[in-house]
Amino acid sequence: MNRLAALHGERGDENLTAVYVFSALLFFTWAVLQVVAVFLGSNVALEAARDGVNAARLPPVDTAAAETRARDYTSSVTLGWLTNVAARASSDGQNVTVTVSADAASFVPFLRFPVSQTASAPIEQLTS
């Protein structure tokens, strides 16, 4: 009878503790995955910008080709988890600069995580 009386006083404290602990664990897991997605998106944007710069370094400098190459790189590598990709290339006669900006994958609806990376390099001077 003592055992039944002891169980009767139990009001689910362990269940509430489990709910709080697992909720915190799920939130922490979501946060880690979101940080990883943003970090990975940033790295892909940087590599796309570098690829675009390499496409435009040889004379004659073609900034349109650099932008296209950067966008193609992101679409082939990310398979769609990097969205709203925009590439801008410019040249001042000495250097080529490519900026790639996009939105990283978001695990929360209606929340954006923009990433942007810029790469720059001097234009190759061909000599004979």
Short mmCIF file of N, CA and C in Angstrom, two decimals:
data_model
loop_
_atom_site.label_atom_id
_atom_site.label_comp_id
_atom_site.label_asym_id
_atom_site.label_seq_id
_atom_site.Cartn_x
_atom_site.Cartn_y
_atom_site.Cartn_z
N MET A 1 0.82 -1.19 0.00
CA MET A 1 0.00 0.00 0.00
C MET A 1 0.86 1.25 0.00
N ASN A 2 2.01 1.21 0.68
CA ASN A 2 2.88 2.37 0.70
C ASN A 2 3.38 2.71 -0.70
N ARG A 3 3.65 1.67 -1.48
CA ARG A 3 4.13 1.88 -2.84
C ARG A 3 3.05 2.55 -3.68
N LEU A 4 1.81 2.14 -3.54
CA LEU A 4 0.71 2.74 -4.27
C LEU A 4 0.48 4.18 -3.82
N ALA A 5 0.66 4.45 -2.57
CA ALA A 5 0.51 5.82 -2.07
C ALA A 5 1.64 6.70 -2.59
N ALA A 6 2.84 6.17 -2.69
CA ALA A 6 3.97 6.94 -3.20
C ALA A 6 3.77 7.25 -4.67
N LEU A 7 3.25 6.31 -5.43
CA LEU A 7 3.00 6.55 -6.85
C LEU A 7 1.85 7.53 -7.06
N HIS A 8 0.92 7.55 -6.17
CA HIS A 8 -0.22 8.46 -6.30
C HIS A 8 0.22 9.92 -6.20
N GLY A 9 1.28 10.20 -5.43
CA GLY A 9 1.77 11.55 -5.28
C GLY A 9 2.60 12.02 -6.47
N GLU A 10 2.94 11.12 -7.36
CA GLU A 10 3.73 11.46 -8.55
C GLU A 10 2.85 12.23 -9.53
N ARG A 11 3.30 13.41 -9.94
CA ARG A 11 2.50 14.25 -10.84
C ARG A 11 3.17 14.45 -12.20
N GLY A 12 4.11 13.60 -12.57
CA GLY A 12 4.72 13.69 -13.89
C GLY A 12 5.90 14.63 -13.95
N ASP A 13 6.60 14.80 -12.84
CA ASP A 13 7.77 15.68 -12.84
C ASP A 13 8.82 15.23 -13.83
N GLU A 14 9.04 13.91 -13.92
CA GLU A 14 10.03 13.41 -14.86
C GLU A 14 9.62 13.69 -16.30
N ASN A 15 8.34 13.63 -16.57
CA ASN A 15 7.86 13.91 -17.93
C ASN A 15 8.10 15.36 -18.30
N LEU A 16 7.84 16.28 -17.39
CA LEU A 16 8.09 17.69 -17.67
C LEU A 16 9.58 17.97 -17.84
N THR A 17 10.38 17.33 -17.04
CA THR A 17 11.82 17.50 -17.17
C THR A 17 12.29 17.00 -18.53
N ALA A 18 11.78 15.87 -18.95
CA ALA A 18 12.15 15.32 -20.25
C ALA A 18 11.71 16.25 -21.38
N VAL A 19 10.53 16.85 -21.26
CA VAL A 19 10.07 17.79 -22.28
C VAL A 19 11.01 18.98 -22.38
N TYR A 20 11.41 19.54 -21.26
CA TYR A 20 12.31 20.69 -21.28
C TYR A 20 13.69 20.31 -21.82
N VAL A 21 14.22 19.18 -21.40
CA VAL A 21 15.54 18.76 -21.84
C VAL A 21 15.54 18.47 -23.33
N PHE A 22 14.55 17.73 -23.82
CA PHE A 22 14.53 17.41 -25.24
C PHE A 22 14.22 18.63 -26.11
N SER A 23 13.44 19.55 -25.60
CA SER A 23 13.20 20.80 -26.34
C SER A 23 14.49 21.60 -26.48
N ALA A 24 15.23 21.70 -25.40
CA ALA A 24 16.51 22.41 -25.45
C ALA A 24 17.49 21.70 -26.37
N LEU A 25 17.50 20.37 -26.33
CA LEU A 25 18.38 19.60 -27.19
C LEU A 25 18.02 19.78 -28.67
N LEU A 26 16.75 19.79 -28.99
CA LEU A 26 16.32 20.01 -30.37
C LEU A 26 16.66 21.43 -30.83
N PHE A 27 16.47 22.41 -29.97
CA PHE A 27 16.82 23.78 -30.33
C PHE A 27 18.32 23.91 -30.57
N PHE A 28 19.13 23.31 -29.72
CA PHE A 28 20.58 23.36 -29.88
C PHE A 28 20.99 22.69 -31.19
N THR A 29 20.40 21.55 -31.50
CA THR A 29 20.70 20.84 -32.75
C THR A 29 20.32 21.70 -33.95
N TRP A 30 19.15 22.33 -33.91
CA TRP A 30 18.73 23.22 -35.00
C TRP A 30 19.72 24.36 -35.16
N ALA A 31 20.15 24.96 -34.06
CA ALA A 31 21.07 26.09 -34.14
C ALA A 31 22.41 25.67 -34.74
N VAL A 32 22.90 24.52 -34.36
CA VAL A 32 24.17 24.04 -34.92
C VAL A 32 24.03 23.78 -36.41
N LEU A 33 22.94 23.15 -36.82
CA LEU A 33 22.72 22.88 -38.24
C LEU A 33 22.58 24.18 -39.04
N GLN A 34 21.94 25.18 -38.46
CA GLN A 34 21.78 26.45 -39.16
C GLN A 34 23.12 27.15 -39.32
N VAL A 35 23.95 27.13 -38.29
CA VAL A 35 25.28 27.73 -38.38
C VAL A 35 26.12 27.01 -39.43
N VAL A 36 26.03 25.70 -39.49
CA VAL A 36 26.76 24.93 -40.49
C VAL A 36 26.29 25.29 -41.89
N ALA A 37 24.98 25.44 -42.09
CA ALA A 37 24.45 25.80 -43.41
C ALA A 37 24.93 27.18 -43.84
N VAL A 38 24.96 28.13 -42.94
CA VAL A 38 25.44 29.48 -43.27
C VAL A 38 26.94 29.46 -43.56
N PHE A 39 27.70 28.74 -42.75
CA PHE A 39 29.14 28.63 -42.97
C PHE A 39 29.45 27.97 -44.31
N LEU A 40 28.75 26.90 -44.63
CA LEU A 40 28.95 26.21 -45.90
C LEU A 40 28.54 27.10 -47.06
N GLY A 41 27.43 27.83 -46.92
CA GLY A 41 27.01 28.76 -47.97
C GLY A 41 28.02 29.86 -48.19
N SER A 42 28.63 30.34 -47.13
CA SER A 42 29.65 31.37 -47.24
C SER A 42 30.88 30.84 -47.97
N ASN A 43 31.27 29.62 -47.67
CA ASN A 43 32.42 29.02 -48.35
C ASN A 43 32.15 28.79 -49.83
N VAL A 44 30.95 28.35 -50.17
CA VAL A 44 30.60 28.15 -51.58
C VAL A 44 30.59 29.47 -52.31
N ALA A 45 30.07 30.52 -51.68
CA ALA A 45 30.05 31.84 -52.32
C ALA A 45 31.47 32.34 -52.56
N LEU A 46 32.37 32.10 -51.62
CA LEU A 46 33.75 32.52 -51.80
C LEU A 46 34.41 31.76 -52.96
N GLU A 47 34.19 30.46 -53.03
CA GLU A 47 34.77 29.68 -54.12
C GLU A 47 34.18 30.09 -55.47
N ALA A 48 32.90 30.43 -55.50
CA ALA A 48 32.29 30.90 -56.74
C ALA A 48 32.89 32.23 -57.17
N ALA A 49 33.13 33.12 -56.21
CA ALA A 49 33.76 34.40 -56.54
C ALA A 49 35.18 34.19 -57.06
N ARG A 50 35.92 33.28 -56.45
CA ARG A 50 37.28 32.99 -56.93
C ARG A 50 37.25 32.38 -58.33
N ASP A 51 36.29 31.52 -58.58
CA ASP A 51 36.16 30.91 -59.91
C ASP A 51 35.83 31.98 -60.95
N GLY A 52 34.97 32.91 -60.59
CA GLY A 52 34.65 34.01 -61.50
C GLY A 52 35.85 34.89 -61.77
N VAL A 53 36.64 35.17 -60.75
CA VAL A 53 37.85 35.99 -60.94
C VAL A 53 38.82 35.28 -61.87
N ASN A 54 39.00 33.99 -61.68
CA ASN A 54 39.91 33.24 -62.55
C ASN A 54 39.44 33.23 -64.00
N ALA A 55 38.15 33.29 -64.21
CA ALA A 55 37.63 33.32 -65.58
C ALA A 55 37.89 34.65 -66.27
N ALA A 56 38.07 35.71 -65.50
CA ALA A 56 38.20 37.04 -66.10
C ALA A 56 39.59 37.65 -65.99
N ARG A 57 40.55 36.94 -65.47
CA ARG A 57 41.88 37.53 -65.26
C ARG A 57 42.70 37.70 -66.52
N LEU A 58 42.47 36.87 -67.53
CA LEU A 58 43.25 36.98 -68.75
C LEU A 58 42.65 38.02 -69.68
N PRO A 59 43.50 38.82 -70.33
CA PRO A 59 42.98 39.81 -71.27
C PRO A 59 42.37 39.10 -72.48
N PRO A 60 41.35 39.58 -73.08
CA PRO A 60 40.56 40.73 -72.67
C PRO A 60 39.64 40.37 -71.50
N VAL A 61 39.53 41.24 -70.55
CA VAL A 61 38.73 41.01 -69.35
C VAL A 61 37.25 40.99 -69.73
N ASP A 62 36.57 39.90 -69.35
CA ASP A 62 35.15 39.74 -69.66
C ASP A 62 34.39 39.57 -68.35
N THR A 63 33.83 40.68 -67.84
CA THR A 63 33.12 40.62 -66.55
C THR A 63 31.82 39.83 -66.65
N ALA A 64 31.20 39.83 -67.82
CA ALA A 64 29.97 39.04 -67.99
C ALA A 64 30.26 37.55 -67.86
N ALA A 65 31.38 37.11 -68.41
CA ALA A 65 31.76 35.71 -68.28
C ALA A 65 32.07 35.35 -66.84
N ALA A 66 32.67 36.29 -66.12
CA ALA A 66 32.97 36.05 -64.70
C ALA A 66 31.69 35.87 -63.89
N GLU A 67 30.70 36.71 -64.15
CA GLU A 67 29.42 36.58 -63.43
C GLU A 67 28.74 35.26 -63.77
N THR A 68 28.74 34.91 -65.04
CA THR A 68 28.11 33.65 -65.45
C THR A 68 28.82 32.46 -64.83
N ARG A 69 30.13 32.49 -64.82
CA ARG A 69 30.90 31.38 -64.25
C ARG A 69 30.64 31.23 -62.75
N ALA A 70 30.53 32.35 -62.05
CA ALA A 70 30.25 32.29 -60.60
C ALA A 70 28.86 31.73 -60.34
N ARG A 71 27.86 32.16 -61.11
CA ARG A 71 26.50 31.62 -60.92
C ARG A 71 26.44 30.14 -61.28
N ASP A 72 27.13 29.75 -62.36
CA ASP A 72 27.14 28.34 -62.74
C ASP A 72 27.80 27.48 -61.67
N TYR A 73 28.85 27.99 -61.06
CA TYR A 73 29.52 27.24 -60.00
C TYR A 73 28.57 26.99 -58.83
N THR A 74 27.87 28.02 -58.39
CA THR A 74 26.96 27.84 -57.25
C THR A 74 25.82 26.88 -57.59
N SER A 75 25.29 26.96 -58.80
CA SER A 75 24.18 26.07 -59.14
C SER A 75 24.64 24.63 -59.28
N SER A 76 25.87 24.40 -59.74
CA SER A 76 26.33 23.02 -59.88
C SER A 76 26.75 22.41 -58.54
N VAL A 77 27.21 23.23 -57.61
CA VAL A 77 27.69 22.71 -56.33
C VAL A 77 26.57 22.56 -55.31
N THR A 78 25.65 23.50 -55.25
CA THR A 78 24.68 23.52 -54.16
C THR A 78 23.41 22.75 -54.42
N LEU A 79 23.07 22.49 -55.63
CA LEU A 79 21.84 21.77 -55.97
C LEU A 79 20.59 22.43 -55.41
N GLY A 80 20.63 23.76 -55.30
CA GLY A 80 19.44 24.50 -54.93
C GLY A 80 19.33 24.96 -53.48
N TRP A 81 20.21 24.55 -52.60
CA TRP A 81 20.06 25.00 -51.21
C TRP A 81 20.66 26.38 -50.98
N LEU A 82 21.35 26.91 -51.96
CA LEU A 82 21.80 28.30 -51.93
C LEU A 82 20.93 29.05 -52.94
N THR A 83 20.06 29.92 -52.46
CA THR A 83 19.06 30.56 -53.32
C THR A 83 19.36 32.04 -53.51
N ASN A 84 18.64 32.63 -54.45
CA ASN A 84 18.78 34.06 -54.78
C ASN A 84 20.24 34.44 -55.04
N VAL A 85 20.90 33.64 -55.83
CA VAL A 85 22.32 33.86 -56.12
C VAL A 85 22.46 35.03 -57.08
N ALA A 86 23.31 35.96 -56.71
CA ALA A 86 23.62 37.11 -57.56
C ALA A 86 25.13 37.27 -57.60
N ALA A 87 25.65 37.48 -58.80
CA ALA A 87 27.09 37.68 -58.97
C ALA A 87 27.31 39.01 -59.68
N ARG A 88 28.24 39.80 -59.16
CA ARG A 88 28.60 41.08 -59.77
C ARG A 88 30.10 41.09 -59.98
N ALA A 89 30.50 41.46 -61.18
CA ALA A 89 31.93 41.53 -61.49
C ALA A 89 32.25 42.92 -62.00
N SER A 90 33.45 43.38 -61.64
CA SER A 90 33.89 44.69 -62.11
C SER A 90 35.40 44.66 -62.30
N SER A 91 35.88 45.61 -63.09
CA SER A 91 37.30 45.73 -63.34
C SER A 91 37.67 47.20 -63.40
N ASP A 92 38.81 47.52 -62.80
CA ASP A 92 39.30 48.90 -62.84
C ASP A 92 40.50 49.06 -63.78
N GLY A 93 40.75 48.04 -64.58
CA GLY A 93 41.89 48.07 -65.48
C GLY A 93 43.12 47.39 -64.90
N GLN A 94 43.21 47.31 -63.59
CA GLN A 94 44.32 46.65 -62.91
C GLN A 94 43.89 45.35 -62.21
N ASN A 95 42.69 45.37 -61.65
CA ASN A 95 42.18 44.24 -60.88
C ASN A 95 40.80 43.85 -61.36
N VAL A 96 40.46 42.59 -61.11
CA VAL A 96 39.12 42.08 -61.34
C VAL A 96 38.53 41.72 -59.99
N THR A 97 37.31 42.15 -59.74
CA THR A 97 36.63 41.87 -58.48
C THR A 97 35.29 41.23 -58.77
N VAL A 98 35.00 40.12 -58.09
CA VAL A 98 33.72 39.43 -58.23
C VAL A 98 33.11 39.29 -56.84
N THR A 99 31.86 39.69 -56.72
CA THR A 99 31.11 39.54 -55.47
C THR A 99 29.94 38.61 -55.71
N VAL A 100 29.82 37.60 -54.89
CA VAL A 100 28.72 36.65 -54.97
C VAL A 100 27.91 36.77 -53.68
N SER A 101 26.61 36.99 -53.83
CA SER A 101 25.72 37.05 -52.66
C SER A 101 24.56 36.09 -52.90
N ALA A 102 24.09 35.50 -51.81
CA ALA A 102 23.01 34.52 -51.89
C ALA A 102 22.37 34.37 -50.52
N ASP A 103 21.33 33.56 -50.47
CA ASP A 103 20.68 33.21 -49.21
C ASP A 103 20.98 31.75 -48.91
N ALA A 104 21.52 31.49 -47.73
CA ALA A 104 21.79 30.12 -47.31
C ALA A 104 20.49 29.42 -46.93
N ALA A 105 20.53 28.12 -46.92
CA ALA A 105 19.35 27.33 -46.55
C ALA A 105 18.90 27.71 -45.15
N SER A 106 17.60 27.84 -44.98
CA SER A 106 17.05 28.21 -43.68
C SER A 106 16.13 27.10 -43.20
N PHE A 107 16.28 26.75 -41.93
CA PHE A 107 15.43 25.73 -41.34
C PHE A 107 14.22 26.34 -40.64
N VAL A 108 14.07 27.66 -40.75
CA VAL A 108 12.92 28.36 -40.18
C VAL A 108 12.20 29.06 -41.33
N PRO A 109 10.91 28.79 -41.50
CA PRO A 109 10.20 29.45 -42.60
C PRO A 109 10.23 30.97 -42.47
N PHE A 110 10.35 31.64 -43.60
CA PHE A 110 10.32 33.09 -43.72
C PHE A 110 11.52 33.79 -43.07
N LEU A 111 12.57 33.07 -42.73
CA LEU A 111 13.77 33.66 -42.16
C LEU A 111 14.90 33.50 -43.16
N ARG A 112 15.60 34.60 -43.47
CA ARG A 112 16.68 34.59 -44.45
C ARG A 112 18.02 34.67 -43.75
N PHE A 113 18.99 33.99 -44.33
CA PHE A 113 20.36 34.05 -43.86
C PHE A 113 21.25 34.41 -45.05
N PRO A 114 21.43 35.72 -45.31
CA PRO A 114 22.22 36.12 -46.47
C PRO A 114 23.72 35.92 -46.24
N VAL A 115 24.39 35.50 -47.31
CA VAL A 115 25.84 35.38 -47.30
C VAL A 115 26.37 36.15 -48.51
N SER A 116 27.54 36.72 -48.36
CA SER A 116 28.16 37.47 -49.44
C SER A 116 29.68 37.36 -49.31
N GLN A 117 30.33 37.09 -50.43
CA GLN A 117 31.78 36.97 -50.44
C GLN A 117 32.33 37.68 -51.67
N THR A 118 33.52 38.23 -51.53
CA THR A 118 34.18 38.96 -52.60
C THR A 118 35.58 38.41 -52.81
N ALA A 119 35.94 38.26 -54.08
CA ALA A 119 37.30 37.86 -54.43
C ALA A 119 37.84 38.86 -55.44
N SER A 120 39.13 39.12 -55.34
CA SER A 120 39.77 40.08 -56.23
C SER A 120 41.16 39.58 -56.58
N ALA A 121 41.60 39.89 -57.80
CA ALA A 121 42.93 39.49 -58.23
C ALA A 121 43.38 40.43 -59.35
N PRO A 122 44.69 40.57 -59.51
CA PRO A 122 45.18 41.44 -60.58
C PRO A 122 44.98 40.79 -61.95
N ILE A 123 44.82 41.63 -62.95
CA ILE A 123 44.69 41.16 -64.33
C ILE A 123 46.06 40.71 -64.80
N GLU A 124 46.12 39.57 -65.45
CA GLU A 124 47.39 39.06 -65.96
C GLU A 124 47.92 39.95 -67.06
N GLN A 125 49.19 40.25 -66.99
CA GLN A 125 49.85 41.05 -68.03
C GLN A 125 50.69 40.10 -68.88
N LEU A 126 50.25 39.93 -70.12
CA LEU A 126 50.96 39.04 -71.02
C LEU A 126 52.13 39.76 -71.66
N THR A 127 53.31 39.19 -71.52
CA THR A 127 54.51 39.78 -72.13
C THR A 127 55.16 38.77 -73.03
N SER A 128 55.91 39.24 -74.00
CA SER A 128 56.57 38.32 -74.91
C SER A 128 58.06 38.42 -74.80
#
